[in-house]
């Protein structure tokens, strides 16, 4: 029991350090660009929410070490928190586009690093995969919010689609079934952030940005639609066991 408590304390320390680094990044951004209250409050809320959710997940997890891959993902989450603060601040003042693009680009590049680190160090875990996925999804949502201010609210479909899928799965449990590996799905997911970053950078004319984001949305609709159809076709209908006399029933142990 004492050993488990020691491991738990170490894991909680890792999440606390991550939250501290997030606050430090916000302080640096605040001093560099004069970030307003919206940016500060949003950034702090992100830091607290990340710490709380991750701490709870680690408490339920059998992990004894946070691991190098999760540290990379935590670093990405810190950058995403900075991007989130900058996007929130952009509603009140012109954002530092160069800084926002640079932080987003690093976060996107690191997306391919944590998985490789996990495989090479043998530290892959379900928690790490979920952590990585949630960081990716939230970054896409934040970028969608930013680009929607330039191209229109329809861009929010890109960032909101994954969350809509999760909500739909609560009503239709067959959507939670595991999907077969797909290179196409991974490719489509990867290009979302790139397309939104290019559009948000403002280096291309509006028609080009519009075409790029429409391409991203179209590919995402195709990918989600294909997966939903596969899940629907392969849904298993669990039929109730025939009713027998009470004395013949035994606990299933589940």
Steps between C-alpha positions, in 0.01 A plus 500: 500500500781743588670424169180573308462827691856593403430437132174696525678795661758506223232496232313786667825696521544463125154646433562781747827588325313503168244744641782716635672511161168596342464796738862599430430499125195720556714741702755517219228560242340763721823691540592470133171602337300657782237227503160612624265348760329269248828337407613467861173354625471256211860389532470449876174310454671273247793439737270415790274277290797311355650448845168385650404260220849354468536457876172313517593279206837417655336419831288237322787376285738215588797705373795521736693754294380792293742399226694699238224484238242648737748774587519591131120505483488715813740741330267509200207566732692796646545645152133440423414689817708792375327490160163487676586810702612687187183409311282611792695826519452554124130575558604824672816594308702405194688178575877459449454275197868406472513381862169315470611325181838407646352345815237314299759370254718362781197335662406337169855382435523344845183305427708243317768488768316372808378187322848413377644561846237274655574217258879527531495513879228238538279741695188492284179509702129554454521814713783640289310435177188667640701795632659547159163481324334752731784750457472465121123541503511810719768664286284446190203649681698810602638547149147463361383781727785722382450434130121534532552867586642544150299257288175456689344283773472196270870433569398397854369178345860381472579549867160391625458181298696275731312629806169454318603140429576441868163648599320284243670190640315554828173463313621231258747275690592311182710805408742409779611175335869487401582591141755316287831684444488737205779698340241719326341591834837597648585706192170688508543571872853629442409741220230676705750684717726579205215642291368710788851624578559605140166681488558666836846623403339739251777462243265402217207688348155432644381278209804274545444476875135425436587218260753352744256494792219364281736220395573425865131497590409284201765241579394496866134447408603215271714339770236524772227389263697195391572401860138547609377283212755230590393508864135483403550203268704314760289588802434200720151471640527333838188292558389432858551147630186289524320531832539193720391403843660711772686207655679433169643852477856558618693829526706578194778666698490810282 
